[in-house]
Every structure is written in C-alpha cells, then in structure tokens.
CSV table of C-alpha atoms in Angstrom, one decimal:
chain,number,residue,atom,x,y,z
A,7,MET,CA,34.9,-3.0,47.2
A,8,LYS,CA,31.9,-5.6,47.1
A,9,LYS,CA,30.6,-3.9,50.2
A,10,THR,CA,30.1,-0.3,48.9
A,11,THR,CA,28.8,-2.0,45.9
A,12,LEU,CA,26.2,-3.8,48.0
A,13,ALA,CA,25.3,-0.5,49.9
A,14,VAL,CA,25.0,1.5,46.5
A,15,PHE,CA,22.9,-1.3,45.3
A,16,ILE,CA,20.4,-1.5,48.7
A,17,ALA,CA,20.3,2.7,48.6
A,18,SER,CA,19.2,2.7,45.2
A,19,SER,CA,16.8,-0.3,45.6
A,20,LEU,CA,15.1,2.1,48.8
A,21,LEU,CA,15.1,5.1,46.7
A,22,ILE,CA,13.0,3.7,43.7
A,23,GLY,CA,10.9,1.7,46.2
A,24,ILE,CA,12.2,-1.8,45.4
A,25,HIS,CA,12.8,-3.5,49.1
A,26,PRO,CA,16.4,-5.5,48.6
A,27,SER,CA,14.7,-8.8,49.4
A,28,GLU,CA,12.6,-8.1,46.1
A,29,ALA,CA,15.5,-7.4,43.7
A,30,LYS,CA,15.7,-11.0,42.1
A,31,ALA,CA,16.1,-12.1,38.6
A,32,THR,CA,13.0,-12.1,36.7
A,33,THR,CA,11.4,-15.8,36.6
A,34,ILE,CA,12.5,-17.4,33.4
A,35,LYS,CA,9.4,-19.2,32.0
A,36,LYS,CA,10.1,-23.0,31.1
A,37,THR,CA,9.9,-24.4,27.7
A,38,TYR,CA,8.8,-27.8,27.2
A,39,ARG,CA,9.3,-30.2,23.7
A,40,ILE,CA,7.1,-32.9,22.7
A,41,THR,CA,7.0,-35.2,19.9
A,42,PRO,CA,4.3,-37.4,18.7
A,43,LYS,CA,5.3,-40.5,21.0
A,44,THR,CA,5.6,-38.5,24.1
A,45,GLU,CA,2.7,-39.1,26.9
A,46,ALA,CA,0.7,-36.9,29.0
A,47,ILE,CA,3.1,-34.9,31.6
A,48,ASP,CA,0.0,-35.4,34.2
A,49,PRO,CA,-0.3,-39.0,35.2
A,50,ALA,CA,-3.6,-38.5,36.0
A,51,ILE,CA,-4.8,-37.9,32.5
A,52,ARG,CA,-2.4,-41.1,31.8
A,53,LYS,CA,-5.0,-43.0,33.6
A,54,TYR,CA,-8.3,-41.7,32.0
A,55,THR,CA,-10.1,-44.4,30.2
A,56,THR,CA,-10.5,-42.2,27.3
A,57,TYR,CA,-6.4,-42.5,26.8
A,58,ASN,CA,-5.7,-44.2,23.7
A,59,ALA,CA,-3.5,-44.3,20.8
A,60,LYS,CA,-6.0,-41.6,18.8
A,61,THR,CA,-6.4,-39.4,21.6
A,62,ARG,CA,-2.6,-39.7,23.1
A,63,ASN,CA,-1.6,-36.6,21.0
A,64,HIS,CA,-4.6,-34.5,22.2
A,65,TYR,CA,-4.3,-35.1,25.8
A,66,THR,CA,-0.3,-35.0,25.8
A,67,MET,CA,-0.6,-31.1,24.3
A,68,ARG,CA,-3.6,-30.4,26.6
A,69,SER,CA,-1.6,-31.5,29.6
A,70,TYR,CA,1.2,-29.1,28.5
A,71,LEU,CA,-0.6,-26.4,28.1
A,72,GLU,CA,-2.8,-27.1,31.5
A,73,ARG,CA,1.0,-27.1,33.2
A,74,LEU,CA,1.8,-23.8,31.3
A,75,GLU,CA,-1.2,-22.3,32.5
A,76,LYS,CA,-0.3,-23.1,35.9
A,77,GLU,CA,3.3,-21.8,35.5
A,78,GLY,CA,1.7,-18.7,34.3
A,79,GLY,CA,3.2,-19.2,30.8
A,80,GLY,CA,6.1,-20.4,28.9
A,81,THR,CA,6.7,-22.1,25.7
A,82,LEU,CA,5.6,-25.4,24.5
A,83,VAL,CA,7.7,-26.8,21.0
A,84,LEU,CA,6.0,-29.7,18.8
A,85,THR,CA,8.7,-31.3,16.9
A,86,LYS,CA,8.8,-33.2,13.5
A,87,GLY,CA,6.2,-35.7,13.2
A,88,THR,CA,2.5,-36.1,12.7
A,89,TYR,CA,-0.2,-35.3,15.6
A,90,LEU,CA,-3.8,-36.6,15.8
A,91,SER,CA,-5.9,-33.9,16.8
A,92,PRO,CA,-9.3,-35.3,17.5
A,93,LEU,CA,-10.5,-32.7,20.2
A,94,ARG,CA,-9.5,-29.1,20.8
A,95,VAL,CA,-6.9,-27.8,23.0
A,96,GLY,CA,-7.1,-24.3,25.0
A,97,ILE,CA,-3.7,-22.0,24.9
A,98,PRO,CA,-3.4,-19.8,27.8
A,99,SER,CA,-2.1,-16.4,28.0
A,100,ASN,CA,1.6,-15.5,28.2
A,101,THR,CA,2.0,-18.7,26.1
A,102,THR,CA,4.0,-19.6,22.7
A,103,VAL,CA,3.6,-22.8,20.8
A,104,ILE,CA,6.1,-23.5,18.2
A,105,LEU,CA,5.4,-25.9,15.4
A,106,GLU,CA,8.9,-26.9,14.1
A,107,ASP,CA,9.5,-27.9,10.6
A,108,GLY,CA,7.8,-31.0,9.2
A,109,VAL,CA,5.0,-30.8,12.2
A,110,ILE,CA,1.8,-31.9,11.0
A,111,ILE,CA,-1.2,-31.7,13.0
A,112,LYS,CA,-4.0,-33.6,11.4
A,113,LYS,CA,-7.6,-33.0,12.5
A,114,THR,CA,-9.5,-36.4,13.0
A,115,THR,CA,-12.9,-37.8,13.9
A,116,GLU,CA,-12.0,-40.8,15.6
A,117,THR,CA,-11.3,-40.9,19.4
A,118,GLY,CA,-11.2,-44.7,19.7
A,119,THR,CA,-14.4,-44.7,22.2
A,120,THR,CA,-17.4,-44.1,22.4
A,121,LYS,CA,-17.2,-42.2,25.7
A,122,ILE,CA,-16.4,-38.6,23.7
A,123,SER,CA,-16.9,-37.4,20.4
A,124,SER,CA,-14.4,-35.4,18.3
A,125,THR,CA,-14.9,-31.6,18.2
A,126,THR,CA,-14.5,-29.2,15.4
A,127,SER,CA,-11.9,-26.8,16.4
A,128,VAL,CA,-7.4,-27.8,17.4
A,129,PHE,CA,-6.8,-24.5,18.9
A,130,ASP,CA,-8.8,-22.9,21.1
A,131,PHE,CA,-7.5,-19.3,22.1
A,132,VAL,CA,-9.0,-19.9,25.7
A,133,ALA,CA,-7.4,-21.0,29.0
A,134,PRO,CA,-7.6,-24.9,29.4
A,135,SER,CA,-9.2,-24.1,32.9
A,136,VAL,CA,-12.2,-22.2,30.8
A,137,LEU,CA,-12.6,-25.3,28.8
A,138,ARG,CA,-12.2,-27.9,31.6
A,139,LEU,CA,-14.5,-26.1,34.1
A,140,ASP,CA,-17.1,-25.1,31.6
A,141,LYS,CA,-16.3,-21.7,32.8
A,142,LYS,CA,-17.1,-18.2,30.1
A,143,VAL,CA,-15.1,-15.4,29.2
A,144,GLY,CA,-16.4,-12.1,28.0
A,145,LYS,CA,-15.0,-8.8,26.4
A,146,TYR,CA,-11.1,-8.9,25.7
A,147,ASN,CA,-10.6,-10.8,28.7
A,148,GLY,CA,-9.5,-14.3,27.3
A,149,SER,CA,-6.1,-15.6,26.8
A,150,GLN,CA,-3.7,-12.7,26.1
A,151,ASN,CA,0.1,-12.4,25.0
A,152,VAL,CA,-0.4,-15.8,23.0
A,153,LYS,CA,1.9,-16.6,20.0
A,154,LEU,CA,1.4,-19.6,17.5
A,155,VAL,CA,4.6,-19.8,15.3
A,156,GLY,CA,5.3,-22.2,12.4
A,157,LYS,CA,8.8,-23.1,11.2
A,158,GLY,CA,10.0,-24.1,7.9
A,159,ASN,CA,6.7,-26.4,6.2
A,160,ALA,CA,4.8,-26.9,9.4
A,161,GLN,CA,1.3,-27.7,8.8
A,162,ILE,CA,-2.2,-27.9,10.2
A,163,ASP,CA,-4.4,-30.4,7.9
A,164,LEU,CA,-8.1,-29.9,8.4
A,165,ASN,CA,-8.6,-33.3,6.5
A,166,GLN,CA,-11.8,-32.0,5.3
A,167,TYR,CA,-13.3,-32.5,8.9
A,168,ALA,CA,-16.8,-30.8,8.4
A,169,ARG,CA,-16.8,-27.3,9.8
A,170,GLY,CA,-13.5,-28.0,11.2
A,171,SER,CA,-11.5,-24.9,12.4
A,172,ALA,CA,-7.9,-25.0,13.0
A,173,PHE,CA,-8.3,-21.8,15.2
A,174,ALA,CA,-11.2,-20.6,17.3
A,175,ILE,CA,-10.4,-17.2,18.4
A,176,ALA,CA,-12.7,-14.9,20.8
A,177,HIS,CA,-11.8,-12.4,23.7
A,178,ASN,CA,-8.4,-12.1,23.4
A,179,GLN,CA,-5.4,-9.3,23.3
A,180,ASN,CA,-2.1,-9.3,21.7
A,181,LEU,CA,-2.2,-12.3,19.6
A,182,TYR,CA,0.6,-13.3,16.9
A,183,ILE,CA,-0.2,-16.4,14.5
A,184,GLY,CA,2.4,-16.9,11.8
A,185,GLY,CA,4.0,-19.3,9.7
A,186,ILE,CA,1.7,-21.9,9.5
A,187,THR,CA,0.4,-23.8,6.4
A,188,VAL,CA,-3.4,-25.0,6.9
A,189,ARG,CA,-5.0,-27.1,4.2
A,190,ASN,CA,-8.2,-28.9,3.3
A,191,GLN,CA,-10.8,-26.9,4.9
A,192,LYS,CA,-14.1,-27.9,4.3
A,193,GLY,CA,-17.3,-25.4,5.2
A,194,SER,CA,-17.2,-23.0,7.9
A,195,HIS,CA,-13.7,-21.1,8.9
A,196,ALA,CA,-10.1,-22.4,8.8
A,197,MET,CA,-9.6,-19.2,11.5
A,198,GLU,CA,-12.4,-18.0,13.3
A,199,LEU,CA,-11.5,-14.7,14.4
A,200,ASP,CA,-13.5,-12.6,16.8
A,201,ALA,CA,-13.8,-10.4,19.8
A,202,THR,CA,-9.8,-9.6,19.6
A,203,LYS,CA,-7.8,-6.8,20.2
A,204,LYS,CA,-4.6,-6.3,18.4
A,205,ALA,CA,-3.5,-9.6,16.5
A,206,VAL,CA,-1.2,-10.0,13.8
A,207,ILE,CA,-1.9,-12.6,11.2
A,208,GLU,CA,1.3,-13.1,8.8
A,209,ASN,CA,3.0,-15.5,6.7
A,210,MET,CA,0.7,-18.1,6.7
A,211,LYS,CA,-0.9,-20.3,3.7
A,212,PHE,CA,-4.6,-21.3,3.1
A,213,VAL,CA,-5.0,-23.5,0.7
A,214,ASP,CA,-7.3,-26.1,-1.3
A,215,ALA,CA,-10.6,-25.4,0.9
A,216,VAL,CA,-14.0,-26.6,-0.3
A,217,MET,CA,-17.7,-25.1,0.6
A,218,ILE,CA,-20.4,-27.1,2.5
A,219,PRO,CA,-23.7,-26.2,0.5
A,220,ASN,CA,-26.0,-23.4,1.9
A,221,THR,CA,-23.7,-22.8,5.2
A,222,GLY,CA,-22.1,-19.3,4.0
A,223,PRO,CA,-19.2,-18.3,2.4
A,224,ASN,CA,-16.8,-20.4,4.6
A,225,GLU,CA,-13.8,-17.9,4.3
A,226,SER,CA,-10.4,-19.0,5.4
A,227,ILE,CA,-10.2,-16.2,8.1
A,228,ASN,CA,-13.7,-15.1,9.2
A,229,LEU,CA,-13.9,-12.0,11.2
A,230,ASP,CA,-17.4,-11.9,13.7
A,231,THR,CA,-18.9,-11.2,16.6
A,232,PRO,CA,-19.8,-13.6,19.2
A,233,ASP,CA,-23.4,-12.9,19.2
A,234,PRO,CA,-26.5,-15.5,20.6
A,235,ILE,CA,-28.8,-13.9,17.3
A,236,THR,CA,-26.3,-14.5,14.5
A,237,LYS,CA,-24.7,-17.4,16.3
A,238,GLY,CA,-21.4,-15.7,14.8
A,239,PHE,CA,-19.1,-17.6,17.4
A,240,ASN,CA,-20.8,-21.1,18.4
A,241,TRP,CA,-18.1,-22.3,21.0
A,242,LYS,CA,-19.7,-22.4,24.3
A,243,TRP,CA,-17.1,-20.7,26.6
A,244,SER,CA,-17.7,-17.2,25.3
A,245,ASN,CA,-20.7,-15.1,27.1
A,246,GLN,CA,-22.0,-13.6,23.7
A,247,ASP,CA,-21.6,-10.0,24.1
A,248,GLY,CA,-21.1,-9.0,21.1
A,249,THR,CA,-17.4,-7.7,21.4
A,250,PRO,CA,-16.2,-6.7,18.0
A,251,ASN,CA,-12.4,-6.6,16.4
A,252,GLU,CA,-10.1,-4.1,17.1
A,253,ASP,CA,-6.5,-3.7,15.3
A,254,ILE,CA,-6.0,-6.7,13.3
A,255,THR,CA,-3.4,-7.0,10.9
A,256,ILE,CA,-3.5,-9.5,8.1
A,257,ARG,CA,-0.3,-9.4,6.0
A,258,ASN,CA,2.1,-11.3,4.0
A,259,ASN,CA,-0.3,-14.3,3.7
A,260,LEU,CA,-1.3,-16.8,0.8
A,261,PHE,CA,-4.9,-17.8,0.0
A,262,ARG,CA,-4.9,-20.3,-2.9
A,263,ASN,CA,-7.7,-22.6,-4.3
A,264,ILE,CA,-10.2,-21.8,-1.4
A,265,ASN,CA,-13.6,-20.5,-0.8
A,266,VAL,CA,-13.4,-16.8,0.3
A,267,ALA,CA,-10.2,-15.6,1.4
A,268,ILE,CA,-11.1,-12.9,4.3
A,269,GLY,CA,-14.4,-11.7,5.2
A,270,THR,CA,-17.3,-10.7,7.7
A,271,HIS,CA,-20.5,-12.2,6.3
A,272,GLN,CA,-23.3,-11.1,9.3
A,273,TYR,CA,-23.3,-8.3,12.2
A,274,THR,CA,-24.0,-7.4,15.5
A,275,GLU,CA,-25.7,-3.9,15.5
A,276,ASN,CA,-23.3,-1.0,16.6
A,277,LYS,CA,-20.6,-2.9,17.1
A,278,LEU,CA,-18.2,-2.4,14.4
A,279,HIS,CA,-14.8,-4.0,13.6
A,280,THR,CA,-12.3,-1.4,13.6
A,281,ASN,CA,-8.7,-0.9,12.0
A,282,VAL,CA,-8.3,-3.9,10.0
A,283,ARG,CA,-5.0,-3.9,8.0
A,284,ILE,CA,-5.1,-6.2,4.8
A,285,GLU,CA,-1.7,-5.8,3.2
A,286,LYS,CA,0.6,-7.5,0.6
A,287,ASN,CA,-1.3,-10.4,0.5
A,288,THR,CA,-1.8,-12.9,-2.6
A,289,ILE,CA,-5.2,-14.3,-3.1
A,290,ASP,CA,-5.0,-16.6,-6.4
A,291,GLY,CA,-8.5,-18.5,-6.9
A,292,THR,CA,-11.8,-18.6,-4.8
A,293,LYS,CA,-15.2,-19.9,-5.1
A,294,ASP,CA,-17.0,-16.7,-4.4
A,295,TYR,CA,-15.5,-13.0,-3.7
A,296,ALA,CA,-12.1,-12.6,-2.3
A,297,ILE,CA,-12.5,-9.9,0.5
A,298,SER,CA,-15.7,-9.3,2.3
A,299,MET,CA,-16.2,-6.3,4.5
A,300,MET,CA,-19.1,-5.9,6.6
A,301,ASN,CA,-19.6,-3.5,9.7
A,302,TRP,CA,-16.1,-2.4,9.5
A,303,GLU,CA,-14.7,0.9,10.4
A,304,ASN,CA,-11.4,2.4,8.9
A,305,PRO,CA,-9.9,-0.6,7.0
A,306,THR,CA,-7.1,-0.5,5.4
A,307,LEU,CA,-6.6,-2.5,2.2
A,308,ARG,CA,-3.4,-2.1,0.4
A,309,TYR,CA,-0.8,-3.9,-1.6
A,310,ASN,CA,-2.6,-6.9,-2.2
A,311,THR,CA,-2.7,-9.2,-5.6
A,312,ILE,CA,-6.4,-10.8,-5.9
A,313,ARG,CA,-6.5,-12.9,-8.9
A,314,ASN,CA,-8.8,-15.6,-10.5
A,315,VAL,CA,-11.9,-14.8,-8.6
A,316,HIS,CA,-14.9,-16.3,-10.1
A,317,ARG,CA,-18.4,-18.1,-9.4
A,318,ALA,CA,-21.1,-19.7,-11.7
A,319,ASP,CA,-23.1,-16.8,-12.0
A,320,GLY,CA,-20.5,-14.0,-13.1
A,321,LYS,CA,-20.8,-12.1,-9.8
A,322,ALA,CA,-18.1,-13.0,-8.0
A,323,MET,CA,-16.3,-9.6,-6.6
A,324,THR,CA,-12.6,-9.1,-5.5
A,325,ILE,CA,-13.7,-6.7,-3.0
A,326,LEU,CA,-17.2,-6.5,-1.6
A,327,GLY,CA,-18.2,-3.9,1.2
A,328,ARG,CA,-21.4,-3.7,2.8
A,329,GLY,CA,-21.8,-0.9,5.8
A,330,VAL,CA,-17.9,0.1,5.6
A,331,VAL,CA,-17.4,3.6,7.2
A,332,GLY,CA,-14.3,5.2,5.8
A,333,GLY,CA,-10.8,3.4,5.3
A,334,THR,CA,-8.0,3.1,2.7
A,335,ILE,CA,-8.5,0.8,-0.5
A,336,ARG,CA,-5.7,1.4,-2.6
A,337,TYR,CA,-2.8,0.1,-4.5
A,338,ASN,CA,-4.0,-3.5,-5.0
A,339,ARG,CA,-3.5,-5.7,-8.3
A,340,LEU,CA,-7.1,-7.2,-9.4
A,341,GLU,CA,-6.7,-9.6,-12.2
A,342,ASP,CA,-8.5,-12.2,-13.9
A,343,ALA,CA,-12.0,-11.5,-12.1
A,344,ASP,CA,-15.6,-11.4,-12.5
A,345,ARG,CA,-16.3,-8.0,-10.9
A,346,ALA,CA,-13.7,-5.7,-9.5
A,347,ILE,CA,-15.1,-3.6,-6.3
A,348,GLN,CA,-18.6,-3.3,-4.9
A,349,MET,CA,-20.2,-2.0,-2.0
A,350,GLN,CA,-23.7,-2.0,-1.1
A,351,PRO,CA,-26.2,-1.5,2.0
A,352,PHE,CA,-27.4,-4.7,4.0
A,353,GLN,CA,-29.5,-5.6,6.4
A,354,SER,CA,-30.0,-9.0,8.6
A,355,ASN,CA,-31.2,-10.8,11.6
A,356,GLY,CA,-33.5,-7.9,12.6
A,357,TYR,CA,-31.0,-5.2,13.0
A,358,ALA,CA,-31.1,-2.0,11.7
A,359,PRO,CA,-29.8,-1.7,7.9
A,360,ILE,CA,-25.9,-0.7,7.8
A,361,TYR,CA,-24.6,1.9,5.1
A,362,ASN,CA,-21.4,2.5,3.3
A,363,THR,CA,-19.9,5.8,4.3
A,364,PHE,CA,-16.8,7.3,2.1
A,365,THR,CA,-15.5,11.0,1.8
A,366,ALA,CA,-14.3,12.3,-1.5
A,367,ASP,CA,-10.7,11.5,-1.2
A,368,GLN,CA,-11.5,8.0,0.0
A,369,LYS,CA,-13.4,7.6,-3.2
A,370,ARG,CA,-10.5,8.7,-5.1
A,371,TYR,CA,-8.1,6.5,-3.3
A,372,MET,CA,-10.4,3.5,-4.2
A,373,GLN,CA,-9.9,4.3,-8.1
A,374,GLN,CA,-5.8,3.9,-7.4
A,375,ASN,CA,-6.0,0.2,-7.7
A,376,THR,CA,-5.0,-2.0,-11.0
A,377,VAL,CA,-7.5,-3.7,-13.0
A,378,LYS,CA,-6.7,-6.9,-15.6
A,379,GLN,CA,-9.1,-9.1,-17.4
A,380,VAL,CA,-12.0,-7.7,-15.0
A,381,GLY,CA,-15.4,-8.5,-16.5
A,382,LEU,CA,-17.0,-5.5,-14.4
A,383,ASP,CA,-14.0,-3.4,-14.3
A,384,GLN,CA,-15.6,-0.4,-12.1
A,385,ILE,CA,-15.8,0.4,-8.6
A,386,VAL,CA,-19.8,0.4,-8.0
A,387,LEU,CA,-21.3,2.2,-4.9
A,388,PHE,CA,-24.9,1.2,-4.3
A,389,LYS,CA,-26.9,3.7,-2.2
A,390,LYS,CA,-30.0,2.3,-1.4
A,391,LEU,CA,-31.1,-1.1,0.6
A,392,ASN,CA,-32.0,-3.7,-1.9
A,393,GLU,CA,-31.9,-1.6,-4.8
A,394,PHE,CA,-29.1,-2.7,-7.5
A,395,THR,CA,-29.9,-0.3,-10.4
A,396,TYR,CA,-28.0,2.3,-12.2
A,397,LYS,CA,-30.0,4.7,-11.0
A,398,THR,CA,-28.9,3.8,-7.3
A,399,ALA,CA,-25.2,3.6,-7.8
A,400,GLU,CA,-22.3,5.7,-8.1
A,401,ARG,CA,-19.8,4.2,-10.7
A,402,TYR,CA,-15.9,5.1,-10.7
A,403,ASP,CA,-13.4,4.2,-13.4
A,404,PHE,CA,-9.8,3.2,-12.1
A,405,ILE,CA,-7.2,5.6,-12.9
A,406,PRO,CA,-3.7,5.3,-13.4
A,407,TYR,CA,-1.3,6.1,-10.3
C-alpha cells in the first residue's frame, strides 16, 4: 500500500513538473522573542564600543532583524516592558514585528557615547542591510510583506523628541500596521508614509501631539513623495524618485489632541497619490485642519467622525482639498469646527498648479455629510488659483440623506 502511494505521488509530481527531490514541506520561518534585558544575538555587535545600557535595546532589535533578513523573514516578538530607542532599526521583507501587551518603545536622545548621535525615527521600513551599507532604494522595491502589530496597550512613546517619527515608510509594498498607540509627537510626522503600494493602517491611536512652529502642519499620518525639491522624505536611503502612494487604507483609528490627523501638504508634479481610503476613523481635537488631500486621485472618505477642529484664526477645516481629482466624500460627521469642507487650487516649489476636478455626482455625494456646530457649514469649491472670493467659488449646502 505504501509503495503504491509513493508511486502515485511520484507520478503526480512528474505530471505537474515537480521533481520528487523538490517535494519538501514549506520552510517554516522562525519566531524570536525578546525582552528589554535580551542581549544582541550577534556576538560581534555585543563587542561594539557603542554597545551600552542606553543602546542595548536598539542593538538587540537590530541584530534580530538582521538575522531575519538573512533568513528570508520571520517574526520578532517584543514582550512586555520598556525598550529604549535612540536609533532607528530597519525591517526587512516578509517580516512580522509584534509588540505584546505592555510593550512601550520609548524614543530617547541619549546614546551613552559621543561616537553616535540619536536618529529621528524608530522603525524604518527598509532592509537592515540597506541602512548598514548605506544603499538606496526606489519605486516600490524596498521592504515588502511587512506587518507591525500591537497587542493590548502596546505603545510607541515619541517622548516629544523634536521632529521624531515612529515610522519612516517609503518604497514598500503590502504593509500592515495596526493596534499601536503612538504618543507625544513633537513636530514632523508620527508616520511618514511615502512611495508605498498597498498598505493598511488600522486600529491605531495617535494622541497628544504638539507642533513645532513654522515647520508645516505636522500631521500624525503624512502622505508624501520622496522628492529632492520638496524634501518630502529626508531619509537618505531613498533615491528620491518622486514615487507616489497607491492603494492606501486608513481605517478604524483614533486621533485625539493632535496637530493634523491625515494629510499631504506638498506635491511632486504629475505624481498623484491614488486610491487612498480613509474610513471609520475618529478625529477628536486638532490644532489645524483634520484631513488634507493634495494631489490625490480617487480618494474615499466615508463614515469618519471629525470634531473639535479649531485654530486661532478661525479657519480650520475638517476636510481640505488641493488638487483632488474625483473621489467620494460622503457619510461623514463633522462637528464643532471652524469650517466644513473646502477645496482650492494650489501651487508650490515651481511645479505647475494643481486644480480640483469633480463630477456632478461627486459634488452631490459631498453634500451627503452631517454637520453640527460648524462655523462655515457649507462646501466651498474655489476655482481660481490664489483667489478666495465669493465670485471665484461654488458653494453647496449639506442635505439630509
């Protein structure tokens, strides 16, 4: 019976083009678990003169992620405790990083040595070898199939590190980030999300951010392009090719007491972010507008609750659009804000101006949002560059739906 089964297996393998010697079980990728007291897995790293109590957690994470890169991917689990993060770590392709309940990754400035200085980001979504060898990546050819998952009350505390970021993301495909609370952003962007194709950001919390004056709107999630003119992505491992985002989903997140929740505030000519979906988020308390779309094509904004949107001059919008081409904006709740929805042309950095384009149906959908206690409770679509008058605007009231 066993010989017959083996013969059938071999015959079937040959029919479908598989040599019997290649018919092996799929390689199971490894899972590594670390604690705040775990030492680097690489003994050479443990001998670094910069390896000390303030950098040990960094080097431990780095060494395990380097090991996963060599092994073609796998899983790194951080168990409960506080991990100090003075320096960035790169995440390779086919890798899952899990922050268990009770994990706090704390951004720090001190490295315990004068030989190295702290870096602004915590996780760079790029292969560790790219960072180590000072290489560059472009298009969507960086790390792929990466997951960063938080359990329970897993947190990244940016600790008001000036211009610090929890996530530096560019040139990626197939990303998932979820279940993590990011606190205490100071300037810059908690998540820099650029040049990425297919990403899901969900069940996150972004809370308690402060601005650095004259440094931009300091979004919690910034969608941008790596561009040497705009300097939209300043990490040196990008080849600055202007690649935009495509198929990005941001859903079921909480933004509370932050600067701007989600947005783009500069653009690369003819490089539009396409199919960005922002759904079922709660944005509660911003220091400027809540959502800003710039040079976006076919975005979807639905079922979001946006409230408490104010700034000193009374001109904070719940939704601002500049150079938006089509899309669906409907079924959102807009409450306690200076202004509701505003669209306007824009130009910067010597690039050609960008204009908004909506069909009659898309404008009608825009009216299907609920407003309450909003100062300017209309949809205002300005048509001419830098002209903000009644004569240069279309205005629409919201209607019951």
